[in-house]
Every structure is written in structure tokens, then in C-alpha cells.
């Protein structure tokens, strides 16, 4: 870049020449001055006046500007400790939005194999066309989050001004040398405390019940004004209630399990496991809605496989779909998701945590479908019942069942180092494998500026990672375990399928039994509710015992 500036004269005393400094020193001082003030370099001519003993320096009319390049990026040093402001509610919005996108992807992409199976090429084509932009949106939402770390270290041979990328400049009060690093934003798992999430869930149900009461009051009063006002309130609150009802209990169990297990957890790895569970719903829907019904038609159990689950006359096929297809297909798909997350698993306890999170990821997508369907088809009463039952029963059920599968994967990898190394080589190295070489993050409260606990791992993440890294050689005291837990993958998967099948199958049979007894609609409803209470109580009791036992494992 060239330009024209007025010539300037800079007087220099004879003392400068006498103390050993030369024209080069003068030029260097001017260059540095101009570099740090973002001024161009100039061509300088220094002359001495023999009569006055003065040096003078003048600039040329034309010059070339010097571009100061930013400091190059270098690998981050080991044992780097970083801090970030705690924003626990951000993960709720981010992962909740991702689950909605995934639910749409699952429902649309299933059109492709369904169209192939029925010979409807147009349906498959529409599934491909409509699903493509959603897949791109999903990829965009899952892009890695990177952080630029700038480290200025005091040094006598440094500078006080440093050029950064993007036209930025860093000024330091003392001379410093600068280093720049790009690292992944892998801060500690930051999620609201369980009590805060469950409070929101209770308030959501309370508001829904209040709306039910206000609706009944408006209908019985006969007042048009009151009815219209109630309709406006329903319209305004319907979507917020649905969003909170399907997502908050999932995050509540996520936070609760992390607090119980007390494992230091990177935020992006926790999100990866939850996302893997979301994606596992896609093949599970295909198995349950296409492949298994086609199998029933092959054996003559149904005439038209496309109506399985829709035609109430097919009691046997519906029972088999609930008690066989859903448990087997869903648990297999979730196990595959856990295996894809195996690079994060370095112990049985970590394996259970990953499996538990994968189960929650599956549950949040499934929950969105059930809760939104209940609101549309059953109104506020159906929404409230479905949200409550699934929030305290079905969701932890999915998590515990898949947690058992993940637990057994953890036992396998912790006892077979060769297999674990192969998995890490195939799927990528986890940050848990060498924690001392990874940046350690602390959560900082925005108001107080003090460190705060992450739900899972506590503040001192370095010590937690070291202790977790050394757990591989610890022997488990069998007397410390509350209940006996499976160690083989086949047994873990078998227990997951049995638990899932018992829940689905007996729920269907309880309603069928009441119908065969001729109890009527009210009787069938009461029997179903009573049996659901038994199931929920059982899963909560078993789940708490399992968590207590897993928390004592390495």
C-alpha cells in the first residue's frame, strides 16, 4: 500500500551519538513507534550538520506500509486451566431445540424405507427432499464450538502491543510475549441443579391443572367473556407447556444422575451421548413401524402390515409390537449408540453414565411425540396425565435400562485394554484417556466471580480426572454393592429388554383385562392408572438402587 505524507524533521541531540547510539538505533525506535501505533513504515534518511552538531532525519514522500501479522496459533500447553461463566440453562434450550429437529428428521426419514416397502417411490422421494434441509440444520447445530485462548506472559524482551486476528490489538501494561491457541470449548457439564428443574416441572403440571379447572369453570358458568378469555390463555400457554412438559423431566433425570454418580464430565461429551440417543430413534422407528409389521404379515398374523398399531382389532399384533418389537429394537439401537460413544468409556461407572444419557436422548425424542400427541388428541387432561407418567416413569425406565447395557460395555473395556485401545483407535481418542494433557475448565459465577460446582464433577476437575484415570486398577469390594449388577453385555442387554418388555406388555394387558371384564371406560381408566402407579413405583425404587450401586463402582 502506498501513500504520500508530508516530510518530517526529527532533531536528535549530539549526546545520542556520543553515548554510542547510531542512526540504526534511531530508525529502529521510529519503526517500533510506528508499528505499535498502526502507522506505516517510512524510508528515513539521517544526516549530520557539521556546524551545529545536530542529526536530522527526514522521510521520503512515498512509502510502503508494513503489515504486522498476528501471532501464529500453536498447540495448547498441558495442564492448562481455564474458566468460563456458568450458564446452566443454555444447555436446556440448545438440546431441547436439537431434540425437536431430530424428531422431525426421524418422522420424515422413515418415509424413505416406508415408500420402498410399499412401492411408493414418490413417498420416498418426498422423504429425501424434506429430510435433507433438516439434516443440514442438524449438522449445523452440532458443529464443534471452538475457543481462542490468548496468553500474554511478562518478558523483558517482549512488547506492550500485540496484533491479533480480525484487526484486533492487545495492549498490556508491561512488556509481554504472546501465545495464541485454538481449543475446543469442552467446559465442565453445566446444567441446573435437580431441584430447580423439578420445580419447573411441578409448576408446569400445576399450571396445566389450573387451566383444566378454569376451563371447567368457564363451561359451567355459561359466560361468553370468561370462555373467550380462557381460550386466549390456552392458546398462549399451550406451546410453552408442551415444550416444558416433554423436555424438563429428561433434563431433571440427567442432572440427578450426574449428581449421584459424581463423575467429572465434559459438556460436549455429555451432549454427544444425549445426541446419540436421539439419533437411535430413527432405526428404532423403522424396526417398529416397518420391519416387524412386515414380519407379522409374513407369518400370517396380520393381513395388512401397514395398519399394525392403527387397527384396534389386531390385539395380538399390537401386543407383540409393544412387548417384543419395541423392547428388542429400541434396546438394540440404544446399545449401538452406546458403542459409538465407547471412546468416552473408561470404567464401568462411566459406561453406565453414557448408557443412562443415551437412554435419556432416546426418551426426549419419544417423549416429544407422546406429549404433543396427547395435547392434540386428549386436551389438557391427556397432556397432564401423559406428562406426569412419562416424566417420572417411562423416562427413567429408558435411562436405567440402557444404563445397564452401558455398564457392561464399561466392564468389557476396562478389563480388556487391547480392545479398549482398538476402540479408541477406531472411534477417536477421548479426553479422559490422558486427562493431564487436556485443558481443565472451571465454572465461574457471573455475579460473585467465584468458582461454582458443576453438577457432576465438582470444582477441582484436575484431581477428579487424575483419580478417575487411576480407577482402572482398583478392585471392587463386592460387599459394598447394594445389588448385583450385570457384567456381560449379553446379560445387560437381556435385562434391558426384559424390563422394557415388562413395562410395555403389562401396561397393555392391564387395559385389555379391564376391557374383557366389562368395566367400562371409567373402570379401564382406573385399572390402567393403578397399574401404572405400580410400574412407576417399581422403576423408581429399582432405579435408585441401581444408581446407588453404580456410584460405588470404579
Coordinates of C-alpha atoms in Angstrom, one line a residue, residues 4-546:
X4 CA 2.1 10.4 0.4
X5 CA 2.8 12.1 3.8
X6 CA 4.4 15.5 4.5
X7 CA 8.2 15.2 5.1
X8 CA 9.0 15.5 8.8
X9 CA 12.2 16.6 10.5
X10 CA 13.2 14.9 13.8
X11 CA 16.1 16.6 15.7
X12 CA 18.4 14.4 17.6
X13 CA 20.9 15.8 20.1
X14 CA 24.6 15.2 19.7
X15 CA 24.5 13.3 23.0
X16 CA 22.9 10.4 21.2
X17 CA 25.9 10.0 19.0
X18 CA 28.2 10.4 21.9
X19 CA 26.6 7.6 24.0
X20 CA 27.1 5.1 21.3
X21 CA 23.7 5.1 19.6
X22 CA 23.7 5.2 15.9
X23 CA 21.4 6.1 13.0
X24 CA 20.2 2.5 13.0
X25 CA 19.0 2.9 16.7
X26 CA 17.1 6.0 15.7
X27 CA 15.5 4.3 12.8
X28 CA 14.6 1.2 14.9
X29 CA 12.9 3.4 17.6
X30 CA 10.9 5.2 15.0
X31 CA 9.9 1.9 13.3
X32 CA 8.7 0.4 16.6
X33 CA 6.8 3.5 17.5
X34 CA 5.0 3.5 14.2
X35 CA 4.4 -0.3 14.2
X36 CA 2.5 -0.2 17.5
X37 CA 0.5 2.8 16.6
X38 CA -0.6 1.1 13.3
X39 CA 1.3 3.7 11.3
X40 CA 3.2 2.8 8.1
X41 CA 7.0 2.2 7.9
X42 CA 8.8 5.0 6.2
X43 CA 12.1 5.3 4.5
X44 CA 14.3 7.5 6.7
X45 CA 17.5 9.5 5.8
X46 CA 19.7 10.6 8.7
X47 CA 22.1 13.5 8.1
X48 CA 24.6 15.3 10.4
X49 CA 25.1 19.1 10.4
X50 CA 28.8 19.8 11.0
X51 CA 28.2 23.4 12.1
X52 CA 25.5 22.7 14.8
X53 CA 26.4 19.1 15.7
X54 CA 22.8 18.1 15.2
X55 CA 21.5 14.9 13.5
X56 CA 18.3 15.3 11.4
X57 CA 16.0 12.6 10.0
X58 CA 13.6 13.1 7.1
X59 CA 11.0 10.9 5.5
X60 CA 10.5 10.2 1.8
X61 CA 7.4 11.4 0.0
X62 CA 6.3 7.9 -1.0
X63 CA 6.5 4.8 1.2
X64 CA 5.3 1.2 1.5
X65 CA 3.2 0.3 4.5
X66 CA 4.2 -2.6 6.7
X67 CA 1.5 -5.2 7.6
X68 CA 2.1 -6.6 11.0
X69 CA 0.9 -10.3 11.0
X70 CA -0.9 -11.7 14.1
X71 CA 0.9 -14.2 16.2
X72 CA 0.6 -17.8 14.8
X73 CA -1.6 -20.3 16.6
X74 CA 0.3 -23.0 18.5
X75 CA -0.8 -26.2 20.3
X76 CA -2.2 -25.5 23.8
X77 CA 0.3 -26.4 26.7
X78 CA -0.5 -29.3 29.0
X79 CA -2.2 -28.7 32.4
X80 CA -3.9 -25.5 31.0
X81 CA -6.6 -24.3 33.5
X82 CA -9.4 -22.2 32.0
X83 CA -12.6 -20.7 33.4
X84 CA -15.9 -19.9 31.9
X85 CA -19.1 -18.3 33.2
X86 CA -21.7 -20.7 34.4
X87 CA -24.8 -20.7 32.1
X88 CA -26.7 -23.8 33.1
X89 CA -29.9 -23.0 31.3
X90 CA -28.3 -22.7 27.9
X91 CA -28.0 -26.5 27.6
X92 CA -31.7 -26.8 28.1
X93 CA -32.5 -24.5 25.2
X94 CA -29.8 -26.0 22.9
X95 CA -30.5 -29.7 23.5
X96 CA -34.3 -29.2 23.6
X97 CA -34.1 -27.5 20.2
X98 CA -31.9 -30.3 18.9
X99 CA -34.4 -32.9 20.0
X100 CA -37.2 -31.2 18.1
X101 CA -35.2 -31.1 14.9
X102 CA -34.2 -34.8 15.5
X103 CA -37.9 -35.8 16.0
X104 CA -38.8 -34.2 12.7
X105 CA -35.9 -35.9 11.0
X106 CA -37.0 -39.3 12.4
X107 CA -40.6 -38.9 11.3
X108 CA -39.6 -37.7 7.8
X109 CA -36.7 -40.0 7.0
X110 CA -38.8 -43.0 7.9
X111 CA -40.9 -42.1 4.8
X112 CA -37.9 -43.3 2.6
X113 CA -37.9 -47.0 3.7
X114 CA -41.7 -47.0 4.1
X115 CA -42.1 -45.8 0.5
X116 CA -39.6 -48.5 -0.6
X117 CA -41.5 -51.2 1.3
X118 CA -44.9 -50.2 -0.2
X119 CA -43.6 -49.4 -3.7
X120 CA -44.4 -45.7 -3.3
X121 CA -41.4 -44.0 -4.9
X122 CA -43.0 -40.6 -4.6
X123 CA -43.2 -41.0 -0.8
X124 CA -39.6 -42.0 -0.6
X125 CA -38.6 -39.0 -2.8
X126 CA -40.5 -36.6 -0.6
X127 CA -38.9 -38.1 2.5
X128 CA -35.5 -37.5 0.9
X129 CA -36.3 -33.9 -0.3
X130 CA -37.9 -32.8 3.0
X131 CA -35.3 -34.5 5.2
X132 CA -32.2 -33.1 3.5
X133 CA -32.5 -29.5 4.8
X134 CA -33.3 -30.8 8.3
X135 CA -30.2 -33.0 8.3
X136 CA -28.2 -29.9 7.2
X137 CA -29.7 -27.9 10.1
X138 CA -28.9 -30.8 12.5
X139 CA -25.2 -30.8 11.3
X140 CA -25.1 -27.0 11.7
X141 CA -26.4 -27.2 15.3
X142 CA -23.9 -29.9 16.2
X143 CA -20.8 -28.1 14.8
X144 CA -17.9 -28.0 17.3
X145 CA -17.6 -24.9 19.5
X146 CA -14.0 -23.5 19.4
X147 CA -12.4 -21.0 21.7
X148 CA -9.4 -18.8 21.1
X149 CA -7.1 -18.6 24.1
X150 CA -4.6 -15.6 24.2
X151 CA -1.8 -15.9 26.7
X152 CA 0.4 -12.9 27.4
X153 CA 3.5 -13.7 29.6
X154 CA 5.6 -11.0 31.1
X155 CA 9.0 -10.9 29.4
X156 CA 11.8 -8.2 29.2
X157 CA 12.3 -8.8 25.5
X158 CA 8.6 -8.6 24.7
X159 CA 6.3 -5.7 23.7
X160 CA 3.3 -3.9 25.1
X161 CA 1.2 -4.0 21.9
X162 CA 0.3 -7.2 20.1
X163 CA -1.6 -7.7 16.8
X164 CA -4.4 -10.2 16.8
X165 CA -6.6 -11.6 14.1
X166 CA -9.7 -9.7 12.9
X167 CA -8.0 -6.3 13.2
X168 CA -7.7 -6.6 17.0
X169 CA -4.9 -5.3 19.1
X170 CA -3.9 -6.4 22.7
X171 CA -2.2 -3.8 24.9
X172 CA -0.5 -5.0 28.1
X173 CA 0.7 -2.7 31.0
X174 CA 4.2 -4.4 30.9
X175 CA 6.2 -6.0 28.1
X176 CA 4.9 -9.5 27.3
X177 CA 5.3 -12.3 24.8
X178 CA 2.1 -13.6 23.3
X179 CA 0.8 -17.1 22.5
X180 CA -2.4 -18.0 20.8
X181 CA -4.2 -21.4 20.9
X182 CA -7.4 -22.8 19.4
X183 CA -9.1 -25.4 21.7
X184 CA -12.5 -27.0 21.8
X185 CA -15.0 -25.5 24.2
X186 CA -15.1 -28.5 26.4
X187 CA -16.0 -27.0 29.7
X188 CA -17.5 -28.9 32.6
X189 CA -21.0 -30.3 32.2
X190 CA -23.1 -27.3 33.2
X191 CA -26.8 -28.0 33.9
X192 CA -29.2 -26.6 36.5
X193 CA -29.5 -28.4 39.8
X194 CA -32.1 -31.2 40.0
X195 CA -34.3 -29.3 42.4
X196 CA -34.6 -26.3 40.1
X197 CA -35.6 -28.5 37.1
X198 CA -38.1 -30.5 39.1
X199 CA -39.6 -27.3 40.5
X200 CA -40.2 -26.1 36.9
X201 CA -41.7 -29.5 36.1
X202 CA -44.1 -29.3 39.1
X203 CA -45.1 -25.7 38.1
X204 CA -45.8 -26.9 34.6
X205 CA -48.2 -29.6 35.8
X206 CA -49.7 -27.1 38.3
X207 CA -50.4 -24.6 35.5
X208 CA -51.9 -27.4 33.4
X209 CA -54.2 -28.5 36.2
X210 CA -55.2 -24.8 36.8
X211 CA -56.1 -24.5 33.2
X212 CA -58.3 -27.6 33.4
X213 CA -60.1 -26.1 36.4
X214 CA -60.5 -22.8 34.7
X215 CA -61.9 -24.5 31.5
X216 CA -64.4 -26.4 33.5
X217 CA -65.4 -23.3 35.4
X218 CA -65.8 -21.3 32.1
X219 CA -68.0 -24.1 30.6
X220 CA -70.3 -24.3 33.7
X221 CA -70.6 -20.6 34.1
X222 CA -72.0 -20.0 30.6
X223 CA -70.2 -16.7 30.4
X224 CA -69.0 -15.9 26.9
X225 CA -66.4 -13.4 28.2
X226 CA -64.9 -16.0 30.6
X227 CA -64.9 -18.6 27.9
X228 CA -63.2 -16.4 25.4
X229 CA -60.6 -15.3 28.0
X230 CA -59.9 -18.9 28.8
X231 CA -59.4 -19.7 25.2
X232 CA -56.9 -16.9 24.8
X233 CA -54.9 -18.2 27.8
X234 CA -54.9 -21.7 26.5
X235 CA -53.6 -20.6 23.1
X236 CA -50.8 -18.6 24.7
X237 CA -49.7 -21.3 27.1
X238 CA -50.2 -24.5 25.0
X239 CA -46.9 -24.4 23.2
X240 CA -44.8 -23.4 26.3
X241 CA -46.5 -26.1 28.4
X242 CA -45.8 -28.7 25.7
X243 CA -42.1 -27.7 25.4
X244 CA -41.6 -27.8 29.1
X245 CA -43.6 -30.9 29.6
X246 CA -41.6 -33.1 27.2
X247 CA -38.1 -31.8 27.9
X248 CA -37.7 -30.7 31.6
X249 CA -38.2 -34.2 33.2
X250 CA -35.4 -35.5 30.8
X251 CA -33.0 -32.8 32.0
X252 CA -34.1 -33.3 35.6
X253 CA -33.1 -37.0 35.4
X254 CA -29.9 -36.0 33.6
X255 CA -29.0 -33.6 36.3
X256 CA -30.0 -36.0 39.1
X257 CA -27.9 -38.9 37.7
X258 CA -24.9 -36.7 37.2
X259 CA -25.1 -35.6 40.8
X260 CA -25.4 -39.1 42.1
X261 CA -22.6 -40.6 40.0
X262 CA -20.2 -37.7 40.8
X263 CA -18.1 -38.2 37.6
X264 CA -16.2 -35.3 36.1
X265 CA -17.9 -34.8 32.7
X266 CA -17.0 -32.7 29.7
X267 CA -20.0 -30.8 28.4
X268 CA -19.6 -31.6 24.8
X269 CA -19.2 -35.3 25.5
X270 CA -22.3 -35.4 27.6
X271 CA -24.2 -33.7 24.8
X272 CA -22.7 -36.2 22.3
X273 CA -24.1 -39.1 24.3
X274 CA -27.5 -37.5 24.5
X275 CA -27.5 -36.8 20.8
X276 CA -26.5 -40.4 20.0
X277 CA -29.6 -41.5 21.9
X278 CA -31.8 -39.1 19.9
X279 CA -30.4 -40.5 16.6
X280 CA -31.1 -44.0 17.7
X281 CA -34.8 -43.3 17.5
X282 CA -34.5 -43.3 13.7
X283 CA -33.6 -47.0 13.2
X284 CA -35.9 -47.9 16.1
X285 CA -38.9 -46.4 14.4
X286 CA -38.1 -48.3 11.2
X287 CA -37.9 -51.6 13.1
X288 CA -41.1 -51.0 15.0
X289 CA -43.2 -49.5 12.2
X290 CA -41.9 -51.3 9.1
X291 CA -39.7 -54.4 9.5
X292 CA -41.6 -56.0 12.5
X293 CA -45.1 -55.5 11.0
X294 CA -43.8 -56.9 7.7
X295 CA -42.6 -59.9 9.7
X296 CA -46.0 -60.3 11.3
X297 CA -47.6 -60.3 7.8
X298 CA -45.1 -62.9 6.6
X299 CA -46.3 -65.3 9.3
X300 CA -49.9 -64.5 8.7
X301 CA -50.6 -62.8 12.0
X302 CA -51.9 -59.7 10.2
X303 CA -53.3 -59.2 6.7
X304 CA -52.1 -55.6 6.1
X305 CA -48.9 -54.8 7.9
X306 CA -49.3 -51.0 7.2
X307 CA -52.3 -50.9 9.7
X308 CA -50.5 -52.5 12.7
X309 CA -50.8 -50.2 15.6
X310 CA -53.7 -48.3 13.9
X311 CA -56.3 -51.0 13.8
X312 CA -57.7 -51.8 17.3
X313 CA -58.9 -55.3 16.2
X314 CA -55.3 -56.5 16.0
X315 CA -54.8 -57.1 19.7
X316 CA -52.2 -59.8 19.3
X317 CA -50.1 -57.9 16.8
X318 CA -50.3 -54.7 18.9
X319 CA -49.2 -56.7 22.0
X320 CA -46.3 -58.3 20.1
X321 CA -45.3 -54.9 18.8
X322 CA -45.3 -53.4 22.3
X323 CA -43.8 -56.4 24.2
X324 CA -41.4 -57.7 21.6
X325 CA -40.6 -55.3 18.8
X326 CA -40.3 -52.1 20.8
X327 CA -38.1 -53.6 23.6
X328 CA -35.8 -55.6 21.3
X329 CA -35.5 -53.0 18.5
X330 CA -35.1 -50.0 20.8
X331 CA -32.6 -51.5 23.2
X332 CA -30.5 -52.9 20.4
X333 CA -30.5 -49.4 18.7
X334 CA -29.6 -47.7 22.0
X335 CA -26.8 -50.3 22.6
X336 CA -25.3 -49.5 19.2
X337 CA -25.4 -45.8 20.2
X338 CA -23.6 -46.6 23.4
X339 CA -20.9 -48.5 21.4
X340 CA -20.4 -45.4 19.2
X341 CA -19.8 -43.5 22.4
X342 CA -17.3 -46.1 23.6
X343 CA -14.4 -43.8 23.3
X344 CA -15.7 -41.9 26.3
X345 CA -16.0 -45.0 28.4
X346 CA -13.0 -45.7 30.6
X347 CA -14.7 -47.5 33.5
X348 CA -18.0 -49.4 34.4
X349 CA -19.3 -46.3 36.1
X350 CA -18.6 -44.1 33.1
X351 CA -20.2 -46.8 30.9
X352 CA -23.4 -46.6 33.0
X353 CA -23.4 -42.8 32.8
X354 CA -23.0 -42.9 29.0
X355 CA -25.8 -45.5 28.7
X356 CA -28.0 -43.6 31.0
X357 CA -27.5 -40.4 28.9
X358 CA -28.1 -42.3 25.6
X359 CA -31.4 -43.6 27.1
X360 CA -32.4 -40.1 28.0
X361 CA -31.6 -38.9 24.5
X362 CA -33.9 -41.6 23.1
X363 CA -36.6 -40.7 25.7
X364 CA -36.7 -37.0 24.9
X365 CA -37.5 -37.6 21.2
X366 CA -40.1 -40.2 22.1
X367 CA -41.5 -38.0 24.8
X368 CA -42.0 -35.1 22.4
X369 CA -44.1 -37.4 20.1
X370 CA -46.2 -38.7 23.0
X371 CA -46.7 -35.4 24.9
X372 CA -47.5 -33.4 21.8
X373 CA -49.9 -36.1 20.6
X374 CA -51.6 -36.2 24.0
X375 CA -52.1 -32.4 23.9
X376 CA -53.6 -32.5 20.5
X377 CA -55.7 -35.7 20.9
X378 CA -56.5 -35.6 24.7
X379 CA -56.5 -32.0 25.5
X380 CA -55.2 -30.7 28.8
X381 CA -56.3 -33.8 30.8
X382 CA -54.5 -36.1 28.4
X383 CA -51.4 -33.9 28.4
X384 CA -51.2 -33.7 32.2
X385 CA -51.5 -37.4 32.7
X386 CA -49.1 -38.3 29.9
X387 CA -46.5 -35.8 31.0
X388 CA -46.7 -37.0 34.6
X389 CA -46.5 -40.7 33.9
X390 CA -43.7 -40.4 31.3
X391 CA -41.8 -37.8 33.3
X392 CA -41.5 -40.0 36.4
X393 CA -41.8 -43.4 34.9
X394 CA -41.0 -44.0 31.2
X395 CA -38.1 -41.6 31.0
X396 CA -36.1 -43.1 33.9
X397 CA -37.0 -46.5 32.7
X398 CA -35.4 -45.9 29.3
X399 CA -32.3 -44.4 31.0
X400 CA -31.9 -47.2 33.6
X401 CA -32.4 -50.0 31.0
X402 CA -29.8 -48.5 28.6
X403 CA -27.6 -47.7 31.6
X404 CA -27.3 -51.4 32.3
X405 CA -26.1 -52.0 28.8
X406 CA -23.6 -49.2 29.1
X407 CA -22.4 -50.6 32.4
X408 CA -21.5 -53.9 30.8
X409 CA -19.7 -52.1 28.0
X410 CA -17.7 -50.3 30.6
X411 CA -16.7 -53.6 32.3
X412 CA -15.6 -55.1 29.0
X413 CA -13.4 -52.1 28.0
X414 CA -11.9 -51.7 31.5
X415 CA -10.9 -55.4 31.6
X416 CA -9.6 -55.7 28.0
X417 CA -7.1 -53.0 27.4
X418 CA -6.3 -54.2 23.9
X419 CA -9.9 -54.0 22.9
X420 CA -10.1 -50.5 24.5
X421 CA -7.1 -49.3 22.5
X422 CA -8.7 -50.7 19.3
X423 CA -11.9 -48.9 20.0
X424 CA -10.1 -45.6 20.7
X425 CA -8.2 -46.0 17.5
X426 CA -11.3 -46.6 15.5
X427 CA -13.6 -44.0 17.1
X428 CA -11.1 -41.4 18.2
X429 CA -9.2 -40.7 21.4
X430 CA -11.2 -39.4 24.4
X431 CA -10.0 -36.6 26.6
X432 CA -10.4 -39.0 29.5
X433 CA -7.6 -41.2 28.2
X434 CA -4.9 -38.7 29.1
X435 CA -6.5 -36.0 31.2
X436 CA -3.3 -34.3 32.2
X437 CA -2.7 -33.3 28.6
X438 CA -6.2 -31.7 28.3
X439 CA -7.3 -28.2 29.4
X440 CA -9.2 -28.2 32.7
X441 CA -12.2 -25.9 32.9
X442 CA -13.8 -24.3 36.0
X443 CA -17.2 -22.8 36.2
X444 CA -17.4 -19.1 37.3
X445 CA -20.4 -17.5 38.8
X446 CA -21.2 -14.3 36.8
X447 CA -22.3 -12.3 39.9
X448 CA -19.8 -13.3 42.5
X449 CA -16.8 -14.2 40.3
X450 CA -16.3 -17.3 42.4
X451 CA -15.9 -20.9 41.2
X452 CA -19.1 -23.0 41.4
X453 CA -19.6 -26.7 41.4
X454 CA -20.6 -28.5 38.2
X455 CA -23.5 -30.9 38.9
X456 CA -21.4 -34.0 38.1
X457 CA -17.7 -33.3 38.8
X458 CA -17.2 -30.6 41.3
X459 CA -14.7 -27.7 41.0
X460 CA -11.4 -29.4 41.2
X461 CA -11.6 -31.1 37.9
X462 CA -7.8 -31.9 37.7
X463 CA -7.8 -34.0 40.8
X464 CA -11.1 -35.6 39.7
X465 CA -9.7 -36.6 36.3
X466 CA -6.5 -38.0 37.9
X467 CA -8.4 -40.1 40.4
X468 CA -10.8 -41.3 37.6
X469 CA -7.8 -42.1 35.4
X470 CA -6.3 -44.2 38.1
X471 CA -9.5 -46.1 38.8
X472 CA -8.7 -48.7 36.2
X473 CA -6.6 -50.8 38.6
X474 CA -8.9 -50.5 41.6
X475 CA -10.6 -53.7 42.8
X476 CA -14.2 -53.6 43.7
X477 CA -15.3 -54.8 47.1
X478 CA -18.4 -56.9 46.4
X479 CA -19.7 -56.3 49.9
X480 CA -20.0 -52.6 49.1
X481 CA -22.6 -53.1 46.3
X482 CA -26.2 -52.8 47.2
X483 CA -27.4 -55.1 44.4
X484 CA -25.7 -57.4 42.0
X485 CA -25.2 -55.8 38.6
X486 CA -24.5 -57.5 35.3
X487 CA -21.0 -57.7 33.8
X488 CA -21.5 -59.2 30.4
X489 CA -23.1 -57.3 27.5
X490 CA -25.5 -60.1 26.8
X491 CA -26.8 -60.1 30.3
X492 CA -27.0 -56.3 30.4
X493 CA -29.0 -56.2 27.1
X494 CA -31.2 -59.1 28.3
X495 CA -32.2 -57.2 31.5
X496 CA -32.8 -54.0 29.5
X497 CA -35.1 -55.9 27.1
X498 CA -36.9 -57.7 29.9
X499 CA -37.5 -54.5 31.9
X500 CA -38.7 -52.7 28.8
X501 CA -40.9 -55.6 27.7
X502 CA -42.5 -56.0 31.2
X503 CA -43.4 -52.3 31.3
X504 CA -45.0 -52.2 27.8
X505 CA -46.6 -55.7 27.9
X506 CA -48.2 -55.4 31.3
X507 CA -49.5 -51.9 30.6
X508 CA -51.3 -53.2 27.5
X509 CA -52.6 -56.3 29.3
X510 CA -54.0 -54.3 32.2
X511 CA -56.2 -52.3 29.9
X512 CA -57.2 -55.4 27.9
X513 CA -58.1 -57.2 31.2
X514 CA -60.3 -54.4 32.3
X515 CA -62.0 -54.4 28.8
X516 CA -62.6 -58.1 29.0
X517 CA -64.1 -57.7 32.4
X518 CA -66.6 -55.2 31.1
X519 CA -65.6 -52.5 33.5
X520 CA -66.4 -49.7 31.0
X521 CA -64.3 -46.7 30.2
X522 CA -64.0 -45.4 33.8
X523 CA -63.1 -48.9 35.0
X524 CA -60.5 -49.4 32.3
X525 CA -59.0 -46.0 33.1
X526 CA -58.8 -46.6 36.8
X527 CA -57.2 -50.0 36.3
X528 CA -54.6 -48.6 33.9
X529 CA -53.8 -45.8 36.3
X530 CA -53.5 -48.1 39.2
X531 CA -51.1 -50.5 37.3
X532 CA -49.1 -47.5 36.0
X533 CA -48.6 -46.4 39.6
X534 CA -47.3 -49.8 40.4
X535 CA -44.9 -49.7 37.5
X536 CA -43.7 -46.1 38.3
X537 CA -43.1 -47.0 41.9
X538 CA -41.2 -50.1 40.8
X539 CA -38.9 -48.3 38.3
X540 CA -38.2 -45.5 40.8
X541 CA -37.2 -48.0 43.5
X542 CA -35.1 -50.2 41.2
X543 CA -33.6 -47.2 39.5
X544 CA -32.5 -45.6 42.8
X545 CA -31.0 -48.9 44.0
X546 CA -29.1 -49.3 40.7

